[in-house]
CSV table of C-alpha atoms in Angstrom, one decimal:
chain,number,residue,atom,x,y,z
A,161,MET,CA,0.0,-0.5,0.3
A,162,ALA,CA,1.7,3.5,-1.0
A,163,ARG,CA,2.0,6.3,1.7
A,164,ALA,CA,3.4,9.2,1.5
A,165,LEU,CA,7.3,10.1,3.4
A,166,THR,CA,8.3,11.3,5.7
A,167,GLU,CA,10.3,14.8,5.2
A,168,GLY,CA,13.7,12.9,6.2
A,169,GLU,CA,12.3,10.2,3.6
A,170,LEU,CA,12.6,12.9,0.6
A,171,VAL,CA,15.9,14.6,2.4
A,172,ALA,CA,17.1,11.0,2.2
A,173,LEU,CA,16.3,10.3,-1.0
A,174,ALA,CA,17.3,13.7,-2.0
A,175,ARG,CA,20.7,13.4,-0.7
A,176,GLU,CA,21.3,11.0,-2.8
A,177,GLY,CA,19.9,13.1,-6.2
A,178,ASP,CA,16.0,12.3,-6.4
A,179,GLY,CA,15.1,15.6,-8.1
A,180,ASP,CA,11.6,14.0,-7.8
A,181,ALA,CA,12.0,14.1,-3.8
A,182,TYR,CA,13.9,17.3,-4.2
A,183,ALA,CA,11.1,18.7,-5.9
A,184,SER,CA,8.6,17.7,-3.4
A,185,LEU,CA,10.8,19.4,-0.6
A,186,VAL,CA,10.3,22.9,-2.6
A,187,ARG,CA,6.5,22.6,-2.8
A,188,ALA,CA,6.4,22.4,0.9
A,189,HIS,CA,8.4,25.0,1.2
A,190,SER,CA,7.9,27.2,-1.4
A,191,ASP,CA,4.6,29.3,0.9
A,192,ILE,CA,7.6,29.7,3.8
A,193,ALA,CA,10.9,30.6,2.0
A,194,PHE,CA,8.1,32.9,-0.4
A,195,ARG,CA,6.5,35.5,2.3
A,196,THR,CA,10.0,35.5,4.6
A,197,ALA,CA,11.8,36.7,1.2
A,198,MET,CA,8.5,39.0,0.7
A,199,LEU,CA,9.1,40.3,4.9
A,200,ILE,CA,12.7,41.2,3.4
A,201,THR,CA,13.6,42.5,0.4
A,202,GLN,CA,9.3,44.2,0.7
A,203,ASP,CA,9.6,43.2,-3.5
A,204,ALA,CA,7.5,39.8,-4.2
A,205,ALA,CA,10.1,39.8,-7.7
A,206,GLU,CA,13.1,40.2,-5.6
A,207,ALA,CA,11.3,37.2,-2.8
A,208,GLU,CA,10.7,34.8,-5.7
A,209,GLU,CA,14.1,35.2,-7.5
A,210,ALA,CA,15.7,34.8,-3.8
A,211,ALA,CA,13.8,32.0,-2.5
A,212,GLN,CA,13.9,29.5,-6.2
A,213,ASP,CA,18.3,30.6,-5.7
A,214,ALA,CA,18.1,29.9,-2.0
A,215,PHE,CA,16.7,26.0,-2.6
A,216,VAL,CA,18.8,25.5,-5.1
A,217,LYS,CA,21.6,26.8,-2.8
A,218,ALA,CA,20.1,24.0,-0.8
A,219,TRP,CA,20.1,21.4,-2.8
A,220,ARG,CA,24.3,21.7,-3.3
A,221,ALA,CA,24.4,21.8,-0.1
A,222,LEU,CA,22.1,18.9,1.3
A,223,GLY,CA,25.0,16.5,1.6
A,224,LYS,CA,26.4,18.9,4.8
A,225,PHE,CA,22.6,18.9,6.1
A,226,ARG,CA,22.1,16.7,9.8
A,227,ALA,CA,20.5,14.3,9.1
A,228,GLY,CA,17.1,13.9,11.3
A,229,GLU,CA,17.0,17.3,11.6
A,230,PRO,CA,13.8,20.1,10.8
A,231,LEU,CA,14.4,21.4,7.4
A,232,ARG,CA,12.7,24.5,7.5
A,233,PRO,CA,14.9,26.5,9.6
A,234,TRP,CA,18.6,25.1,8.1
A,235,LEU,CA,16.2,26.4,4.6
A,236,LEU,CA,15.2,29.5,5.7
A,237,THR,CA,19.0,31.2,7.2
A,238,ILE,CA,19.9,30.4,3.2
A,239,VAL,CA,16.4,32.2,2.0
A,240,ALA,CA,16.8,35.1,4.7
A,241,ASN,CA,20.5,35.3,3.1
A,242,GLU,CA,19.0,34.9,-0.5
A,243,ALA,CA,17.2,37.7,0.1
A,244,ARG,CA,19.3,40.0,2.5
A,245,ASN,CA,21.7,40.0,-0.6
A,246,ARG,CA,18.6,41.0,-2.7
A,247,ARG,CA,17.4,43.3,-0.8
A,248,ARG,CA,17.6,46.9,-2.5
A,249,SER,CA,18.1,50.0,-0.7
A,250,ALA,CA,15.2,52.5,-1.6
A,251,GLY,CA,12.6,52.8,-3.9
A,252,ARG,CA,10.4,49.5,-4.9
A,253,ARG,CA,8.9,48.5,-2.4
A,254,THR,CA,5.4,46.5,-1.7
A,255,ALA,CA,3.8,47.4,1.2
A,256,LEU,CA,1.9,44.7,2.6
A,257,ALA,CA,-2.1,43.8,2.3
A,258,LEU,CA,-4.6,42.8,4.1
A,259,ARG,CA,-7.4,40.4,2.5
A,260,ALA,CA,-11.2,41.6,2.1
A,261,PRO,CA,-13.1,40.9,5.0
A,262,ARG,CA,-15.9,38.1,5.0
A,263,PRO,CA,-18.8,40.1,4.9
A,264,SER,CA,-20.9,38.5,8.2
A,265,GLY,CA,-23.8,38.8,7.2
A,266,ASP,CA,-25.4,41.0,9.9
A,267,GLU,CA,-26.0,44.4,8.8
A,268,GLY,CA,-25.7,45.1,13.3
A,269,SER,CA,-22.0,44.4,13.4
A,270,ALA,CA,-21.7,46.2,9.5
A,271,GLU,CA,-20.1,48.7,11.6
A,272,ALA,CA,-18.3,47.5,14.0
A,273,ALA,CA,-16.5,45.0,11.0
A,274,VAL,CA,-15.2,48.7,9.3
A,275,LEU,CA,-13.7,50.0,12.4
A,276,ALA,CA,-12.5,46.6,12.5
A,277,GLY,CA,-10.9,46.0,9.7
A,278,GLU,CA,-9.3,49.6,9.6
A,279,THR,CA,-7.7,48.9,12.9
A,280,ARG,CA,-6.6,46.0,11.5
A,281,ALA,CA,-5.3,48.2,8.1
A,282,ALA,CA,-3.9,50.7,10.4
A,283,LEU,CA,-2.1,47.9,12.5
A,284,LEU,CA,-0.3,46.4,9.6
A,285,ALA,CA,0.1,49.8,8.4
A,286,ALA,CA,2.0,50.8,11.4
A,287,LEU,CA,4.4,47.6,11.1
A,288,GLY,CA,5.5,48.7,7.8
A,289,ARG,CA,6.8,51.5,9.1
A,290,LEU,CA,8.8,50.0,11.9
A,291,ARG,CA,12.6,49.8,11.0
A,292,ASP,CA,13.7,46.6,9.4
A,293,ASP,CA,15.0,44.9,12.3
A,294,ASP,CA,12.0,45.6,14.2
A,295,ARG,CA,9.7,45.0,10.8
A,296,LEU,CA,11.0,41.4,10.3
A,297,VAL,CA,11.3,40.2,14.0
A,298,LEU,CA,7.5,40.6,14.5
A,299,GLY,CA,7.2,39.9,10.8
A,300,CYS,CA,8.6,36.2,11.4
A,301,ARG,CA,7.0,35.8,14.4
A,302,TYR,CA,3.9,36.7,13.9
A,303,LEU,CA,2.4,36.9,10.5
A,304,LEU,CA,4.6,34.1,9.3
A,305,GLU,CA,4.5,32.1,12.7
A,306,LEU,CA,7.7,31.2,12.8
A,307,SER,CA,8.9,29.6,16.1
A,308,GLU,CA,11.9,31.3,18.1
A,309,ALA,CA,14.8,28.6,16.6
A,310,GLU,CA,13.4,29.6,12.9
A,311,THR,CA,12.9,33.3,13.6
A,312,ALA,CA,16.4,32.9,15.0
A,313,ALA,CA,17.7,31.3,11.7
A,314,ALA,CA,16.2,34.0,9.5
A,315,LEU,CA,17.6,36.7,11.1
A,316,GLY,CA,20.9,35.3,11.8
A,317,VAL,CA,20.9,36.0,15.6
A,318,ARG,CA,20.8,34.0,18.4
A,319,PRO,CA,17.3,32.4,20.2
A,320,GLY,CA,18.1,35.2,22.9
A,321,THR,CA,17.4,37.7,20.8
A,322,VAL,CA,15.1,36.9,19.1
A,323,LYS,CA,13.1,37.5,22.5
A,324,SER,CA,14.4,40.3,23.2
A,325,ARG,CA,14.2,42.2,19.9
A,326,THR,CA,10.3,41.1,19.3
A,327,SER,CA,9.7,42.8,23.9
A,328,ARG,CA,11.8,45.9,22.2
A,329,ALA,CA,10.2,45.9,18.3
A,330,LEU,CA,6.1,45.0,20.3
A,331,GLU,CA,7.0,48.2,22.8
A,332,ARG,CA,7.9,50.6,19.3
A,333,LEU,CA,4.8,49.4,18.1
A,334,ARG,CA,2.3,50.2,20.3
A,335,GLU,CA,3.8,54.1,19.8
A,336,GLU,CA,3.2,53.9,16.3
A,337,VAL,CA,0.2,53.1,16.8
A,338,THR,CA,-1.5,55.5,19.3
A,339,GLU,CA,-0.3,58.1,18.0
B,13,MET,CA,0.1,37.2,25.7
B,14,THR,CA,-0.4,40.5,24.9
B,15,ASP,CA,-3.8,42.6,23.1
B,16,LEU,CA,-1.3,44.3,20.4
B,17,GLU,CA,-0.1,40.9,20.0
B,18,ARG,CA,-3.0,38.9,19.4
B,19,ALA,CA,-4.0,41.7,17.0
B,20,LEU,CA,-0.9,41.1,15.2
B,21,LEU,CA,-1.7,37.5,15.0
B,22,GLU,CA,-5.4,37.8,13.2
B,23,LEU,CA,-4.0,40.5,10.9
B,24,ASP,CA,-5.2,37.7,7.5
B,25,VAL,CA,-2.4,38.8,5.4
B,26,GLU,CA,-2.8,38.7,1.5
B,27,TRP,CA,0.6,37.4,0.7
B,28,PRO,CA,1.5,37.7,-3.4
B,29,LYS,CA,0.5,34.4,-4.3
B,30,THR,CA,4.3,32.1,-4.6
B,31,PRO,CA,5.5,31.5,-8.0
B,32,ASP,CA,5.6,27.7,-8.5
B,33,LEU,CA,9.5,27.5,-7.4
B,34,ALA,CA,9.2,23.5,-7.7
B,35,ALA,CA,9.2,23.5,-11.4
B,36,ALA,CA,11.9,26.7,-11.2
B,37,VAL,CA,14.3,24.6,-9.0
B,38,THR,CA,14.5,21.5,-10.8
B,39,THR,CA,15.1,22.4,-14.1
B,40,ARG,CA,18.1,24.1,-11.9
B,41,VAL,CA,19.6,21.8,-10.2
B,42,ALA,CA,22.5,19.0,-10.9
B,43,PRO,CA,20.5,16.7,-13.6
B,44,ALA,CA,20.4,13.3,-12.7
B,45,GLY,CA,24.2,11.3,-13.6
B,46,SER,CA,25.8,14.0,-11.7
B,47,ASP,CA,27.3,13.8,-8.1
B,48,PRO,CA,24.4,13.7,-5.5
B,49,PRO,CA,24.2,15.9,-2.5
B,50,SER,CA,25.6,13.4,-0.5
B,51,ARG,CA,28.3,11.9,-2.7
B,52,ARG,CA,29.7,15.7,-3.5
B,53,ALA,CA,29.4,16.0,0.7
B,54,ARG,CA,32.2,13.4,0.5
B,55,ARG,CA,34.7,14.7,-2.2
B,56,LEU,CA,38.6,15.4,-1.9
B,57,PRO,CA,39.1,19.0,-0.7
B,58,ALA,CA,40.9,20.9,-2.8
B,59,PHE,CA,44.8,20.5,-3.1
B,60,SER,CA,47.0,22.2,-1.3
B,61,ALA,CA,50.9,22.5,-1.6
B,62,GLY,CA,53.0,20.6,-0.1
B,63,TRP,CA,54.8,16.9,-1.1
B,64,ARG,CA,53.6,15.3,1.4
B,65,SER,CA,49.9,15.8,0.5
B,66,ARG,CA,50.7,15.5,-2.7
B,67,LEU,CA,52.4,11.5,-2.2
B,68,ALA,CA,48.4,11.3,0.2
B,69,TYR,CA,46.6,12.5,-3.3
B,70,VAL,CA,48.9,10.1,-5.6
B,71,ALA,CA,48.0,7.3,-3.1
B,72,VAL,CA,44.4,7.8,-2.8
B,73,ALA,CA,44.3,8.5,-6.6
B,74,LEU,CA,45.7,4.9,-7.3
B,75,VAL,CA,43.6,3.3,-5.1
B,76,VAL,CA,40.3,5.0,-6.1
B,77,LEU,CA,40.7,4.3,-10.1
B,78,ALA,CA,42.1,0.4,-9.9
B,79,ALA,CA,38.8,-0.2,-7.9
B,80,GLY,CA,37.6,1.8,-10.8
B,81,THR,CA,34.8,3.8,-8.6
B,82,LEU,CA,36.4,7.1,-10.1
B,83,THR,CA,33.2,7.8,-12.2
B,84,VAL,CA,35.1,10.5,-14.1
B,85,SER,CA,35.6,10.6,-18.4
B,86,PRO,CA,38.8,9.3,-20.0
B,87,ASP,CA,40.2,12.8,-20.3
B,88,ALA,CA,39.4,14.1,-17.6
B,89,ARG,CA,40.9,11.3,-15.7
B,90,SER,CA,44.0,11.8,-17.9
B,91,THR,CA,44.5,15.3,-16.7
B,92,VAL,CA,43.6,14.7,-13.4
B,93,LEU,CA,47.4,12.4,-13.6
B,94,ARG,CA,48.7,14.9,-15.2
B,95,TRP,CA,48.9,16.9,-12.4
B,96,LEU,CA,49.7,14.7,-10.4
B,97,GLY,CA,52.6,14.2,-11.8
B,98,LEU,CA,51.3,10.5,-13.2
B,99,SER,CA,51.2,10.9,-17.1
B,100,SER,CA,54.3,8.5,-17.6
B,101,VAL,CA,52.5,6.3,-15.6
B,102,GLU,CA,49.7,3.8,-17.4
B,103,ILE,CA,47.3,2.8,-14.6
B,104,GLU,CA,45.3,0.5,-16.4
B,105,ARG,CA,41.9,-0.4,-14.7
B,106,GLY,CA,41.4,-4.5,-14.7
B,107,PRO,CA,38.5,-6.6,-14.8
B,108,VAL,CA,36.0,-7.1,-12.9
B,109,PRO,CA,36.5,-10.0,-11.0
B,110,ARG,CA,34.2,-12.5,-11.8
B,111,ASP,CA,32.7,-13.1,-8.1
B,112,PHE,CA,31.1,-9.2,-9.0
B,113,GLY,CA,27.5,-9.2,-8.3
B,114,ARG,CA,27.9,-13.1,-6.4
B,115,ASP,CA,26.7,-11.2,-3.9
B,116,LEU,CA,23.0,-10.6,-6.3
B,117,ASN,CA,22.6,-14.4,-6.4
B,118,LEU,CA,22.2,-13.8,-10.2
B,119,GLY,CA,24.0,-17.0,-11.1
B,120,GLU,CA,26.9,-18.0,-13.2
B,121,PRO,CA,28.4,-15.7,-14.8
B,122,VAL,CA,28.7,-15.8,-18.4
B,123,ALA,CA,30.2,-13.1,-21.1
B,124,VAL,CA,27.9,-10.4,-22.6
B,125,PRO,CA,25.7,-11.2,-25.6
B,126,ASP,CA,25.5,-9.9,-28.7
B,127,ASP,CA,21.5,-9.0,-28.6
B,128,ALA,CA,22.4,-8.3,-24.3
B,129,PRO,CA,19.6,-4.9,-23.6
B,130,ALA,CA,22.9,-3.0,-23.2
B,131,PRO,CA,22.5,0.6,-22.2
B,132,GLU,CA,24.1,3.4,-24.1
B,133,ALA,CA,23.6,6.0,-21.5
B,134,LEU,CA,25.6,3.4,-19.3
B,135,GLY,CA,28.3,1.5,-22.0
B,136,GLU,CA,29.7,-2.1,-21.6
B,137,PRO,CA,28.2,-3.7,-18.5
B,138,ASP,CA,31.2,-4.8,-15.6
B,139,ALA,CA,29.5,-8.4,-15.8
B,140,ALA,CA,26.5,-10.0,-17.5
B,141,PHE,CA,24.8,-13.5,-15.5
B,142,ALA,CA,22.1,-16.5,-16.8
B,143,THR,CA,20.0,-15.7,-13.9
B,144,PRO,CA,17.3,-18.2,-13.3
B,145,LEU,CA,13.9,-16.9,-12.2
B,146,PRO,CA,11.2,-18.3,-10.5
B,147,ASP,CA,9.1,-19.4,-13.2
B,148,GLY,CA,11.9,-21.8,-14.8
B,149,THR,CA,12.9,-19.8,-17.8
B,150,GLN,CA,16.1,-17.7,-17.4
B,151,VAL,CA,17.4,-14.1,-18.2
B,152,THR,CA,20.2,-12.0,-19.0
B,153,SER,CA,20.7,-9.6,-16.3
B,154,LEU,CA,23.5,-6.6,-16.6
B,155,VAL,CA,24.9,-5.3,-13.7
B,156,TYR,CA,26.5,-2.0,-13.3
B,157,ALA,CA,29.1,-1.1,-10.8
B,158,GLY,CA,28.5,2.3,-10.8
B,159,PRO,CA,27.9,3.9,-8.7
B,160,PRO,CA,25.6,3.4,-8.7
B,161,ARG,CA,25.4,-0.8,-9.0
B,162,VAL,CA,22.3,-0.8,-11.5
B,163,LEU,CA,20.5,-4.2,-13.2
B,164,ILE,CA,19.2,-4.2,-16.4
B,165,GLN,CA,17.4,-7.3,-17.4
B,166,ARG,CA,14.4,-8.1,-20.3
B,167,PHE,CA,12.4,-10.5,-20.2
B,168,THR,CA,9.1,-12.4,-22.1
B,169,ALA,CA,7.0,-11.3,-19.9
B,170,THR,CA,3.8,-8.4,-18.2
B,171,VAL,CA,3.5,-7.6,-14.6
B,172,THR,CA,0.4,-8.5,-13.3
B,173,PRO,CA,-2.7,-6.2,-13.7
B,174,PHE,CA,-2.2,-5.7,-9.8
B,175,ILE,CA,1.0,-4.3,-9.2
B,176,GLU,CA,0.1,-2.1,-6.3
B,177,LYS,CA,-1.2,-5.2,-4.9
B,178,THR,CA,1.7,-7.1,-5.7
B,179,VAL,CA,4.8,-5.0,-4.7
B,180,GLY,CA,3.9,-5.8,-1.0
B,181,SER,CA,4.6,-3.5,1.1
B,182,ALA,CA,6.8,-0.8,-1.3
B,183,ASP,CA,6.3,3.2,-0.5
B,184,ALA,CA,5.5,3.8,-3.6
B,185,VAL,CA,4.0,3.2,-7.0
B,186,GLN,CA,4.4,5.4,-9.9
B,187,ARG,CA,2.2,5.0,-12.5
B,188,LEU,CA,4.3,6.3,-15.5
B,189,THR,CA,3.7,5.9,-19.9
B,190,ILE,CA,7.1,6.2,-21.3
B,191,ASP,CA,7.5,6.5,-24.9
B,192,GLY,CA,3.8,4.7,-25.9
B,193,ALA,CA,4.6,2.4,-23.2
B,194,PRO,CA,2.8,1.2,-19.9
B,195,ALA,CA,6.0,1.2,-16.5
B,196,TYR,CA,6.2,1.8,-13.5
B,197,PHE,CA,8.6,3.1,-11.0
B,198,ILE,CA,8.9,2.0,-7.4
B,199,ARG,CA,10.6,3.3,-4.5
B,200,GLY,CA,10.7,0.5,-1.5
B,201,SER,CA,10.4,-2.3,-3.7
B,202,HIS,CA,10.6,-6.0,-2.3
B,203,GLY,CA,9.5,-7.7,-5.3
B,204,PHE,CA,7.5,-8.3,-8.0
B,205,ALA,CA,4.6,-10.0,-9.9
B,206,PHE,CA,4.9,-10.9,-13.4
B,207,GLN,CA,3.1,-12.7,-15.7
B,208,GLY,CA,6.0,-15.3,-18.1
B,209,PRO,CA,5.5,-17.7,-20.9
B,210,ASN,CA,5.0,-20.9,-17.9
B,211,GLY,CA,2.9,-19.1,-15.3
B,212,VAL,CA,3.3,-15.8,-12.7
B,213,ALA,CA,6.0,-15.8,-10.5
B,214,TYR,CA,7.1,-13.2,-8.0
B,215,GLU,CA,10.8,-11.9,-8.3
B,216,GLU,CA,12.2,-10.6,-5.4
B,217,ARG,CA,14.0,-6.9,-5.0
B,218,ARG,CA,18.0,-7.8,-6.3
B,219,LEU,CA,20.3,-4.7,-6.0
B,220,ALA,CA,17.8,-1.8,-5.1
B,221,ASP,CA,15.0,-1.0,-3.8
B,222,ARG,CA,14.1,1.0,-7.0
B,223,VAL,CA,13.0,-0.1,-9.8
B,224,LEU,CA,11.3,1.0,-13.1
B,225,LEU,CA,10.0,-1.8,-15.1
B,226,VAL,CA,8.5,-1.1,-18.8
B,227,GLU,CA,5.9,-3.1,-20.7
B,228,ARG,CA,7.2,-2.7,-24.8
B,229,ASP,CA,7.0,-5.4,-27.1
B,230,GLY,CA,5.7,-8.7,-24.8
B,231,PHE,CA,8.9,-7.4,-22.6
B,232,LEU,CA,9.3,-6.7,-19.3
B,233,TYR,CA,13.0,-4.1,-18.6
B,234,ARG,CA,14.0,-3.7,-15.3
B,235,VAL,CA,16.7,-0.9,-14.7
B,236,GLU,CA,17.0,-1.7,-10.5
B,237,GLY,CA,19.6,0.6,-8.7
B,238,MET,CA,19.4,3.5,-6.4
B,239,LEU,CA,18.6,6.3,-9.0
B,240,SER,CA,16.1,8.7,-9.7
B,241,ARG,CA,12.7,7.6,-12.1
B,242,GLU,CA,14.3,10.8,-14.2
B,243,ARG,CA,18.1,9.0,-14.8
B,244,ALA,CA,16.2,5.4,-14.6
B,245,THR,CA,13.9,6.9,-17.6
B,246,GLU,CA,17.2,8.1,-19.2
B,247,ILE,CA,18.5,5.0,-18.7
B,248,TYR,CA,15.8,2.3,-20.2
B,249,ARG,CA,15.0,5.0,-23.0
B,250,SER,CA,18.9,4.5,-24.4
B,251,ILE,CA,17.9,0.9,-24.5
B,252,GLU,CA,17.9,-0.1,-28.1
């Protein structure tokens, strides 16, 4: 009876040259890789190239990957490095936007829904105005819901640094939204 | 958790659509048949100055060449020998020992028949055997030392219609069509059942748990080895 392969099994196959297995790994991690790159580059085209280059580099470095460890933190380190290399200094930055809220069907809450929507949009805009370090750590921890270890891997810092940066970034975000 | 953190977690961001990275990446990664990532990690480090290092490299190169496991082209091998200062030395790759492949239980070694299904992609086989099959018939098995080792067989048979059931606890069975011929690429294979001239028989895994089976013109082709589907297909396609 056929069954899906685990990540560890796919990695083992990919290390032996199995392109199909690696393609499966790429598909499984495409969203998080692209979005992490997007947070850093703030440009979808740059994020796409960074993520693609990162997956190619990861393939070549698979022999050095420690079997049994989770792939995502290791992968995000490579993605983040590629994204940082590509980040433009100014100009073409794409702000993130919110999805349109689903209609609740309850007229009584329409005004509340609009207010809530404006509040959420204001929060996202405030996040976009933070300096890079603050925006990235909050984006990784709350928008992408990466763990502390994964955020540390993406930012190239120690997990303890993630904790302290998160705390300071939240304070600065709070100041932004209450101004 | 503060209200602010909760609000951040609840933000429903309209991320740009993730592009199809798998398609782009797989066209850029190393083609099947070249060094896989695990072998690249074990490759000898770059040559560094010092006659002791040079001597060590010569010793290793001789051992590797003599074992026949240095899978480089003849031109590249000559370049390496010149670089090592061995251009005046002739190193001949000796014949593969007669008992090569004995561990595969493939029967008696034989000379490679003229009509053997030798894939051009692999060149001349390192050994051939007259392999008795469970149904009482016999097939020529071609074995390539590689790495990876590859087994090629062509026998008068078809796989049973219920191949997914007969592969036992295989991890994955992919049904394919290769140049119009029905094919199966199996990972985690322990063997497969086939329909031969003397009835149904079960053929055990010989060499690796990956096998490509292709039914064409009344024959069943078997390409077995630690190969990707693409590489196995390429090898099969180069069988005339």
